[in-house]
């Protein structure tokens, strides 16, 4: 996507498509009002006829037939002005961009950053416009012979004509949005890619390709090294599959010397059949998305490097395929992880915590500032929260609060869930240090308690089981891989490292 910022009135824009915003009940204000004037009041008449009042998500689209330089115009409702936010702009921009694309034009000017929003800087609005549009226009067509021929190739973010300095800040915001959205699309591609293509070795190769392209260090360890490092959890899960596991280590250490790194860890099950404790077949194909945490981690490394963030950042991805076979883990088997903790595998479908345990133990080697893991870990978390937020756990209140705030800003909302001592008692084993499942209730918390046993230092765990893969289109999210966690972590990292 070509992205730029120009200081111009929307009525002067040369782009083929034009997006203007309107706050609820304030159609006479701003660009909607001025375009209405230049159209002799006919826009307001049309709005009245079609009941367009500027309510959140409302669209009013029309061909201008020569009355304006832009041939196709979409007015989008922004809701109540006092409730405006970056996320609402992202949502509106995405919705409008879809409508503009459907009209067949190739370029779009967007004037949503020309209205002042309380407490949000123009640069952040520009970023939200670009993110919303790019994310909404994403599609995964690699395996389709006939795909949508329409292409929207250029977005021009319009700035207030008298504000040159603000326009420069907006250009930086727009570029940030473009790189973040590209990274999310990259994560979505890996998630949507079928399991027979997106194998652990494929994820390793993707990470290495990104490292080479953007300049971060990347090593994808194979089974021999994984065994040598004594990663019994990862090896135990992987041994039921003919696909080799990988342990991917990515380093972007461009922050101040001596500043402890932030470590991001992502669960990378490229397919989770459940193993010997096999899953029911209904919707089992969606378990190709069980590497969504891994995809987010590789994408964050890519974006951090592309943005040249002055931070110390490490990404760790344990990746394997969970399959039933003659060499697979059996219920009752005991594995010894890198942390030395022995783990009884009572259910081979609780495999995510086994592979994560080794990555979390490995993270200690960096003496990190903090570590944050992203994992499609439990159906229980999905049952508790649905698709509207991810579950958040951790052992440090400040870290939890910072992630929560980043979630609000990016629209990738989190909700805290408990990690009481009792959940740790729930995973006692008769034969090993811990068991990989607890009693029937509290599955998201017992899974988090399992992870905690392998952690040294400040840590948070984000359960994205309900948010990683969408079953329907929603705002700027498509059906399929969401890429959740990428923008959240980019926002969190920049603030945690003191860049913003
Ligand atoms: N990958 C699944 C969790 C999951 C389920 C993610 C649905 C997204 C959608 C995980 O490996 C799993 O199977 N968890 C089990 C744990 C149970 C056996 C304790 C679960 O949640 O059922
Ligand atoms: Mn599983
Ligand atoms: Zn899984």
Coordinates of C-alpha atoms and ligand atoms in Angstrom, one line a residue:
X1 CA 0.0 0.0 0.0
X2 CA 1.3 3.4 -1.0
X3 CA 0.8 5.8 1.9
X4 CA 1.3 9.6 2.1
X5 CA 0.2 12.7 4.0
X6 CA -0.9 15.9 2.1
X7 CA -2.1 19.2 3.4
X8 CA -5.3 19.8 1.3
X9 CA -9.0 20.3 1.6
X10 CA -10.9 17.2 0.7
X11 CA -12.7 19.1 -2.0
X12 CA -9.4 19.7 -3.7
X13 CA -8.0 16.1 -3.5
X14 CA -7.0 14.6 -6.8
X15 CA -7.5 11.0 -5.5
X16 CA -10.2 8.9 -7.2
X17 CA -11.9 8.1 -3.9
X18 CA -12.6 10.3 -0.9
X19 CA -13.5 9.5 2.7
X20 CA -14.9 12.2 5.0
X21 CA -16.0 11.8 8.6
X22 CA -19.0 13.2 10.5
X23 CA -19.6 13.1 14.2
X24 CA -23.1 12.1 15.3
X25 CA -25.5 15.0 15.1
X26 CA -22.9 17.4 13.8
X27 CA -23.2 17.1 10.0
X28 CA -22.8 20.8 9.4
X29 CA -19.3 20.8 10.9
X30 CA -15.9 20.0 9.4
X31 CA -15.4 18.5 6.0
X32 CA -18.9 17.0 5.7
X33 CA -20.3 20.5 6.2
X34 CA -17.9 22.2 3.8
X35 CA -18.5 19.6 1.0
X36 CA -22.2 19.9 1.6
X37 CA -21.8 23.7 1.0
X38 CA -19.9 23.2 -2.2
X39 CA -22.6 20.8 -3.4
X40 CA -25.3 23.4 -2.7
X41 CA -26.8 21.5 0.3
X42 CA -27.5 18.3 -1.7
X43 CA -25.3 16.2 0.6
X44 CA -27.3 17.1 3.6
X45 CA -30.5 16.3 1.7
X46 CA -29.1 12.9 0.7
X47 CA -28.1 12.2 4.3
X48 CA -31.6 13.0 5.5
X49 CA -33.2 10.7 3.0
X50 CA -30.8 7.8 3.8
X51 CA -31.0 8.5 7.6
X52 CA -27.2 9.1 7.8
X53 CA -26.7 10.9 11.1
X54 CA -23.0 10.3 11.8
X55 CA -23.6 7.3 14.1
X56 CA -20.7 5.0 14.6
X57 CA -20.1 2.9 11.5
X58 CA -22.8 4.5 9.4
X59 CA -21.8 4.9 5.7
X60 CA -23.1 7.3 3.1
X61 CA -21.5 6.5 -0.3
X62 CA -22.1 8.2 -3.6
X63 CA -20.7 8.9 -7.1
X64 CA -19.9 12.6 -7.4
X65 CA -20.4 12.6 -11.2
X66 CA -18.2 15.6 -11.8
X67 CA -19.4 17.7 -8.9
X68 CA -16.1 17.0 -7.0
X69 CA -12.6 16.1 -8.1
X70 CA -13.0 12.7 -6.4
X71 CA -15.3 10.4 -8.4
X72 CA -16.5 8.3 -5.4
X73 CA -17.2 9.7 -1.9
X74 CA -17.8 7.8 1.3
X75 CA -19.0 9.7 4.4
X76 CA -18.5 7.6 7.6
X77 CA -20.1 8.1 10.9
X78 CA -17.7 8.6 13.8
X79 CA -20.2 8.5 16.6
X80 CA -20.3 11.0 19.5
X81 CA -17.5 13.4 19.5
X82 CA -16.8 13.2 23.2
X83 CA -16.4 9.4 22.9
X84 CA -14.0 9.5 20.0
X85 CA -10.8 7.4 20.2
X86 CA -8.0 6.0 18.1
X87 CA -9.8 2.7 17.9
X88 CA -13.0 4.3 16.6
X89 CA -11.0 6.0 13.9
X90 CA -9.4 2.7 13.0
X91 CA -12.8 1.1 12.8
X92 CA -14.4 3.9 10.7
X93 CA -11.4 4.0 8.4
X94 CA -11.5 0.3 7.8
X95 CA -15.2 0.3 7.0
X96 CA -14.9 3.3 4.7
X97 CA -11.9 1.7 2.9
X98 CA -13.8 -1.4 2.2
X99 CA -16.6 0.7 0.6
X100 CA -14.1 2.7 -1.5
X101 CA -12.4 -0.4 -2.7
X102 CA -15.7 -1.9 -3.7
X103 CA -16.4 1.1 -6.0
X104 CA -13.4 0.0 -8.1
X105 CA -11.2 3.1 -7.6
X106 CA -7.4 2.7 -7.0
X107 CA -6.6 5.6 -4.8
X108 CA -8.3 7.1 -1.7
X109 CA -7.9 10.3 0.2
X110 CA -9.0 10.2 3.8
X111 CA -9.9 13.4 5.7
X112 CA -10.6 11.8 9.1
X113 CA -7.5 13.4 10.6
X114 CA -8.7 16.9 9.9
X115 CA -11.1 16.8 12.8
X116 CA -9.6 17.4 16.2
X117 CA -10.2 14.6 18.6
X118 CA -10.0 15.2 22.4
X119 CA -6.8 13.7 23.9
X120 CA -5.6 12.1 20.6
X121 CA -2.8 13.7 18.6
X122 CA -3.1 14.1 14.8
X123 CA -0.1 11.7 14.4
X124 CA -2.0 9.0 16.2
X125 CA -5.1 9.6 14.2
X126 CA -3.1 9.3 11.0
X127 CA -1.6 6.0 12.3
X128 CA -5.1 4.7 13.1
X129 CA -6.4 5.7 9.6
X130 CA -3.7 3.8 7.9
X131 CA -3.9 0.8 10.2
X132 CA -7.7 0.5 9.9
X133 CA -7.7 0.8 6.1
X134 CA -4.8 -1.6 5.5
X135 CA -6.1 -4.2 7.9
X136 CA -9.6 -4.0 6.5
X137 CA -8.4 -4.5 2.9
X138 CA -6.4 -7.6 3.8
X139 CA -7.3 -10.8 2.1
X140 CA -5.7 -14.3 1.8
X141 CA -5.9 -15.4 -1.8
X142 CA -2.8 -17.5 -2.3
X143 CA -4.7 -20.7 -3.1
X144 CA -7.6 -19.2 -5.1
X145 CA -7.6 -19.1 -8.9
X146 CA -10.2 -16.4 -9.2
X147 CA -9.8 -13.7 -6.6
X148 CA -11.3 -10.2 -6.3
X149 CA -9.7 -8.1 -9.2
X150 CA -10.4 -4.8 -7.4
X151 CA -7.3 -3.2 -5.9
X152 CA -7.1 -0.1 -3.7
X153 CA -3.4 0.8 -4.0
X154 CA -2.9 4.2 -2.5
X155 CA -4.0 6.1 0.7
X156 CA -3.5 9.8 1.0
X157 CA -4.1 11.1 4.5
X158 CA -5.3 14.7 4.4
X159 CA -3.9 17.2 6.9
X160 CA -5.2 20.6 7.8
X161 CA -3.8 23.0 5.2
X162 CA -2.5 25.6 7.7
X163 CA -0.6 22.9 9.8
X164 CA 2.7 22.0 8.2
X165 CA 4.3 20.9 11.4
X166 CA 1.4 18.7 12.3
X167 CA 1.5 17.2 8.8
X168 CA 5.1 16.2 9.4
X169 CA 4.1 14.4 12.6
X170 CA 1.2 12.8 10.8
X171 CA 3.6 11.5 8.1
X172 CA 5.6 9.7 10.8
X173 CA 2.4 8.3 12.4
X174 CA 1.1 7.1 9.0
X175 CA 4.4 5.4 8.3
X176 CA 4.3 3.7 11.7
X177 CA 0.7 2.5 10.9
X178 CA 1.8 1.2 7.5
X179 CA 4.7 -0.8 8.9
X180 CA 2.5 -2.2 11.8
X181 CA -0.3 -3.1 9.4
X182 CA 2.2 -4.9 7.1
X183 CA 3.5 -6.9 10.0
X184 CA 0.0 -7.8 11.0
X185 CA -0.8 -8.9 7.4
X186 CA 2.4 -11.0 7.5
X187 CA 1.2 -12.7 10.7
X188 CA -2.2 -13.3 9.2
X189 CA -0.7 -14.9 6.2
X190 CA 1.2 -17.4 8.3
X191 CA -1.9 -18.1 10.4
X192 CA -4.1 -18.6 7.3
X193 CA -1.5 -20.7 5.5
X194 CA -2.6 -24.3 5.6
X195 CA -0.8 -26.6 8.0
X196 CA 0.7 -28.7 5.2
X197 CA 2.6 -25.5 4.1
X198 CA 3.0 -23.7 7.4
X199 CA 5.1 -26.3 9.2
X200 CA 7.6 -25.6 12.0
X201 CA 10.4 -25.5 9.5
X202 CA 8.4 -23.0 7.4
X203 CA 8.0 -20.7 10.5
X204 CA 11.8 -21.0 11.0
X205 CA 12.5 -20.1 7.4
X206 CA 10.1 -17.2 7.6
X207 CA 11.7 -15.9 10.7
X208 CA 15.1 -16.2 9.2
X209 CA 14.0 -14.5 6.0
X210 CA 12.7 -11.5 8.1
X211 CA 15.9 -11.4 10.1
X212 CA 17.9 -11.2 6.9
X213 CA 15.6 -8.6 5.3
X214 CA 15.2 -6.3 8.4
X215 CA 18.5 -6.9 10.1
X216 CA 17.7 -8.8 13.3
X217 CA 19.6 -11.9 14.4
X218 CA 17.7 -15.2 14.0
X219 CA 18.6 -18.8 14.7
X220 CA 16.1 -21.7 14.1
X221 CA 17.3 -24.6 16.1
X222 CA 16.4 -28.1 14.9
X223 CA 15.7 -31.3 16.8
X224 CA 19.4 -32.2 17.5
X225 CA 20.0 -28.8 19.2
X226 CA 16.6 -28.9 21.0
X227 CA 17.5 -32.2 22.5
X228 CA 20.9 -31.1 23.4
X229 CA 19.5 -28.0 25.2
X230 CA 17.3 -30.5 27.2
X231 CA 14.0 -29.0 26.0
X232 CA 12.0 -32.0 27.0
X233 CA 8.6 -30.3 26.7
X234 CA 9.1 -29.2 23.1
X235 CA 10.7 -32.5 22.1
X236 CA 8.0 -34.5 23.8
X237 CA 5.2 -32.8 21.9
X238 CA 7.1 -32.9 18.6
X239 CA 8.0 -36.6 18.7
X240 CA 4.5 -37.7 17.5
X241 CA 4.9 -35.9 14.2
X242 CA 7.0 -36.5 11.2
X243 CA 7.5 -32.7 11.0
X244 CA 10.7 -31.6 12.8
X245 CA 10.3 -29.0 15.5
X246 CA 12.1 -25.7 15.6
X247 CA 13.1 -23.5 18.5
X248 CA 13.4 -20.0 17.0
X249 CA 15.5 -17.4 18.7
X250 CA 15.3 -13.8 17.4
X251 CA 17.3 -10.9 18.8
X252 CA 17.0 -7.2 18.0
X253 CA 19.3 -5.5 20.5
X254 CA 19.4 -1.9 19.4
X255 CA 18.5 -0.3 22.7
X256 CA 20.8 1.3 25.3
X257 CA 23.6 -1.0 26.4
X258 CA 22.8 -2.5 29.8
X259 CA 19.0 -2.0 29.3
X260 CA 17.5 -5.4 30.0
X261 CA 15.6 -6.9 27.1
X262 CA 11.9 -7.4 26.7
X263 CA 11.3 -11.1 25.8
X264 CA 8.2 -12.0 23.7
X265 CA 7.3 -15.7 23.5
X266 CA 4.8 -17.2 21.1
X267 CA 3.2 -20.7 21.0
X268 CA 3.9 -22.2 17.7
X269 CA 1.8 -25.3 17.2
X270 CA 1.4 -25.4 13.4
X271 CA -1.3 -28.0 13.9
X272 CA -2.9 -29.3 17.1
X273 CA -4.8 -32.5 16.5
X274 CA -4.7 -33.1 20.2
X275 CA -2.3 -36.0 19.8
X276 CA -3.4 -39.3 21.4
X277 CA -6.0 -37.4 23.4
X278 CA -7.4 -36.5 19.9
X279 CA -9.8 -33.6 19.4
X280 CA -13.3 -34.1 18.0
X281 CA -13.3 -33.5 14.2
X282 CA -15.7 -30.6 14.2
X283 CA -13.7 -27.4 13.2
X284 CA -10.4 -29.3 13.8
X285 CA -9.1 -27.5 10.7
X286 CA -9.0 -24.3 12.7
X287 CA -6.2 -25.7 14.7
X288 CA -3.8 -24.7 12.0
X289 CA -4.1 -21.3 13.8
X290 CA -2.5 -22.8 17.0
X291 CA 0.7 -20.9 16.0
X292 CA -0.9 -17.5 16.2
X293 CA 1.3 -16.5 19.1
X294 CA 4.3 -17.5 17.1
X295 CA 3.1 -15.5 14.1
X296 CA 2.6 -12.5 16.3
X297 CA 6.1 -12.9 17.8
X298 CA 7.9 -13.1 14.4
X299 CA 5.8 -10.2 13.1
X300 CA 6.7 -8.0 16.1
X301 CA 10.4 -8.7 15.6
X302 CA 9.9 -7.7 11.9
X303 CA 8.1 -4.5 12.7
X304 CA 10.5 -3.5 15.5
X305 CA 13.4 -3.9 13.2
X306 CA 11.6 -2.2 10.3
X307 CA 10.8 0.7 12.6
X308 CA 14.3 0.7 13.9
X309 CA 13.1 0.9 17.4
X310 CA 15.9 1.7 19.9
X311 CA 15.0 -1.2 22.2
X312 CA 16.4 -4.5 23.3
X313 CA 14.0 -7.1 22.2
X314 CA 14.1 -10.9 22.0
X315 CA 11.5 -13.2 20.4
X316 CA 11.3 -16.9 21.2
X317 CA 9.2 -19.4 19.3
X318 CA 8.9 -23.0 20.3
X319 CA 7.2 -24.7 17.3
X320 CA 6.0 -28.2 16.6
X321 CA 3.1 -30.2 15.3
X322 CA 0.9 -32.2 17.8
X323 CA 0.0 -35.5 16.1
X324 CA -1.0 -39.0 17.2
X325 CA 1.4 -41.7 16.1
X326 CA 3.3 -44.7 17.4
X327 CA 6.0 -42.3 18.6
X328 CA 3.6 -39.8 20.2
X329 CA 3.4 -38.8 23.9
X330 CA 1.0 -41.0 25.7
X331 CA -1.2 -40.0 28.6
X332 CA 0.8 -40.8 31.8
X333 CA 4.2 -40.1 30.2
X334 CA 6.5 -37.9 32.1
X335 CA 8.7 -35.2 30.5
X336 CA 11.5 -33.2 32.0
X337 CA 11.6 -29.6 30.7
X338 CA 14.5 -27.2 30.5
X339 CA 13.7 -25.7 33.9
X340 CA 14.2 -29.2 35.4
X341 CA 10.6 -29.4 36.4
X342 CA 9.1 -32.9 35.7
X343 CA 5.7 -32.8 34.0
X344 CA 3.2 -35.6 33.8
X345 CA 1.3 -35.6 30.5
X346 CA -2.3 -36.5 31.6
X347 CA -3.7 -35.1 28.4
X348 CA -1.7 -34.8 25.2
X349 CA -4.0 -32.0 24.0
X350 CA -2.6 -29.7 26.8
X351 CA 0.5 -29.4 24.7
X352 CA 0.9 -25.7 24.4
X353 CA 2.0 -25.3 28.0
X354 CA 4.6 -28.1 27.5
X355 CA 6.4 -26.3 24.6
X356 CA 6.0 -22.9 26.2
X357 CA 7.6 -24.1 29.5
X358 CA 10.9 -24.6 27.7
X359 CA 10.8 -21.2 26.0
X360 CA 10.0 -19.4 29.3
X361 CA 12.8 -21.3 31.0
X362 CA 15.1 -20.3 28.1
X363 CA 14.1 -16.7 28.5
X364 CA 15.8 -16.5 31.9
X365 CA 19.2 -16.7 30.1
X366 CA 18.6 -13.0 29.0
X367 CA 17.9 -11.8 32.6
X368 CA 15.0 -10.0 30.9
X369 CA 13.3 -6.8 32.0
X370 CA 10.1 -8.7 31.6
X371 CA 8.6 -11.5 29.4
X372 CA 5.3 -11.7 27.7
X373 CA 3.9 -14.8 26.1
X374 CA 1.1 -15.1 23.6
X375 CA -0.6 -18.4 23.2
X376 CA -3.8 -20.0 21.9
X377 CA -3.7 -21.9 25.1
X378 CA -7.1 -22.9 26.4
X379 CA -10.7 -23.5 25.2
X380 CA -11.6 -22.4 28.7
X381 CA -10.4 -18.8 28.0
X382 CA -12.4 -18.7 24.8
X383 CA -15.5 -19.9 26.8
X384 CA -14.9 -17.2 29.5
X385 CA -14.2 -14.2 27.2
X386 CA -15.4 -15.0 23.7
X387 CA -13.7 -13.1 20.9
X388 CA -13.9 -9.6 22.3
X389 CA -10.7 -9.6 24.4
X390 CA -7.8 -11.9 25.4
X391 CA -7.1 -13.3 28.8
X392 CA -4.3 -11.6 30.8
X393 CA -2.3 -13.2 33.6
X394 CA 0.9 -12.4 35.3
X395 CA 3.1 -12.0 38.4
X396 CA 3.7 -8.2 38.3
X397 CA 0.9 -5.6 38.7
X398 CA 2.7 -2.8 36.9
X399 CA 3.4 -5.0 33.9
X400 CA -0.2 -6.2 33.8
X401 CA -1.5 -2.6 34.0
X402 CA 0.9 -1.5 31.2
X403 CA -0.3 -4.3 28.9
X404 CA -3.9 -3.4 29.7
X405 CA -3.4 0.2 28.7
X406 CA -1.7 -0.8 25.5
X407 CA -4.7 -3.1 24.8
X408 CA -7.1 -0.1 25.1
X409 CA -5.1 2.1 22.8
X410 CA -4.6 -0.5 20.1
X411 CA -8.1 -2.0 20.3
X412 CA -6.5 -5.4 21.2
X413 CA -8.2 -5.5 24.5
X414 CA -7.2 -7.7 27.4
X415 CA -9.0 -8.7 30.5
X416 CA -7.3 -9.8 33.7
X417 CA -7.9 -13.4 35.0
X418 CA -6.8 -14.8 38.3
X419 CA -3.6 -16.7 39.1
X420 CA -4.3 -17.6 42.8
X421 CA -2.0 -20.0 44.6
X422 CA -4.9 -22.5 44.6
X423 CA -4.6 -23.0 40.9
X424 CA -1.0 -24.1 41.4
X425 CA -2.3 -26.7 43.9
X426 CA -4.8 -27.8 41.2
X427 CA -2.0 -29.1 38.9
X428 CA -0.3 -31.5 41.5
X429 CA 0.7 -34.8 40.0
X430 CA 0.9 -38.2 41.7
X431 CA 4.2 -39.1 40.0
X432 CA 5.9 -35.9 38.8
X433 CA 6.4 -32.3 40.0
X434 CA 3.3 -31.1 38.2
X435 CA 0.6 -32.5 35.9
X436 CA -0.3 -30.8 32.6
X437 CA -4.0 -30.5 33.4
X438 CA -6.1 -29.6 36.4
X439 CA -9.7 -30.3 37.4
X440 CA -12.6 -29.5 35.1
X441 CA -13.0 -25.8 36.1
X442 CA -10.7 -22.9 35.8
X443 CA -8.8 -24.2 32.8
X444 CA -7.4 -20.9 31.7
X445 CA -6.0 -20.2 35.2
X446 CA -4.5 -23.7 35.7
X447 CA -2.8 -23.5 32.4
X448 CA -1.3 -20.1 33.5
X449 CA -0.3 -21.7 36.8
X450 CA 1.5 -24.4 34.9
X451 CA 3.5 -21.8 32.9
X452 CA 4.3 -19.9 36.1
X453 CA 6.2 -22.9 37.4
X454 CA 8.8 -22.4 34.7
X455 CA 9.2 -18.6 35.1
X456 CA 11.9 -16.5 36.8
X457 CA 11.3 -12.8 36.9
X458 CA 8.5 -10.5 35.7
X459 CA 6.1 -12.3 33.4
X460 CA 2.7 -11.9 31.7
X461 CA 0.7 -14.5 29.8
X462 CA -1.8 -13.6 27.2
X463 CA -4.3 -16.3 26.3
X464 CA -5.5 -15.5 22.7
X465 CA -7.5 -18.7 22.1
X466 CA -10.7 -16.7 21.6
X467 CA -9.1 -13.7 19.7
X468 CA -6.6 -15.3 17.3
X469 CA -8.9 -16.6 14.7
X470 CA -12.1 -14.8 13.7
X471 CA -15.2 -16.8 12.6
X472 CA -16.7 -13.7 11.0
X473 CA -15.7 -10.3 9.6
X474 CA -15.7 -7.6 12.3
X475 CA -14.5 -4.0 11.8
X476 CA -11.0 -4.1 10.3
X477 CA -10.7 -7.8 11.1
X478 CA -11.3 -10.5 8.5
X479 CA -12.6 -14.0 8.9
X480 CA -9.6 -16.2 9.7
X481 CA -6.2 -15.2 11.2
X482 CA -6.4 -11.9 13.1
X483 CA -2.7 -11.2 13.9
X484 CA -3.7 -10.2 17.4
X485 CA -0.9 -9.2 19.7
X486 CA 1.3 -7.5 17.1
X487 CA 0.1 -3.9 17.5
X488 CA -0.5 -4.5 21.2
X489 CA 3.2 -5.5 21.7
X490 CA 4.6 -2.7 19.5
X491 CA 2.7 -0.1 21.5
X492 CA 3.7 -1.8 24.8
X493 CA 7.3 -2.1 23.9
X494 CA 7.7 1.5 22.8
X495 CA 6.4 2.8 26.1
X496 CA 8.0 0.2 28.3
X497 CA 11.4 1.1 26.8
X498 CA 10.7 4.8 27.3
X499 CA 10.5 5.7 23.6
X500 CA 7.0 7.3 23.9
Ligands
LIG1 N1 -4.9 -25.1 21.2 C1 -5.8 -25.6 22.2 C2 -6.6 -24.5 22.8 C3 -7.6 -23.8 21.8 C4 -8.9 -24.4 21.7 C5 -7.3 -22.7 21.1 C6 -9.8 -23.8 20.9 C7 -8.2 -22.1 20.2 C8 -9.5 -22.7 20.1 C9 -5.0 -26.2 23.3 O1 -3.8 -26.8 23.0 C10 -5.9 -27.2 23.9 O2 -6.2 -28.2 23.3 N2 -6.2 -27.0 25.2 C11 -7.1 -27.9 25.9 C12 -6.5 -28.1 27.3 C13 -7.2 -29.2 28.0 C14 -6.9 -30.5 27.5 C15 -6.8 -29.1 29.5 C16 -8.5 -27.3 26.0 O3 -8.6 -26.1 26.2 O4 -9.4 -28.0 25.8
LIG2 MN1 -4.2 -28.9 22.4
LIG3 ZN1 -2.9 -26.2 21.2

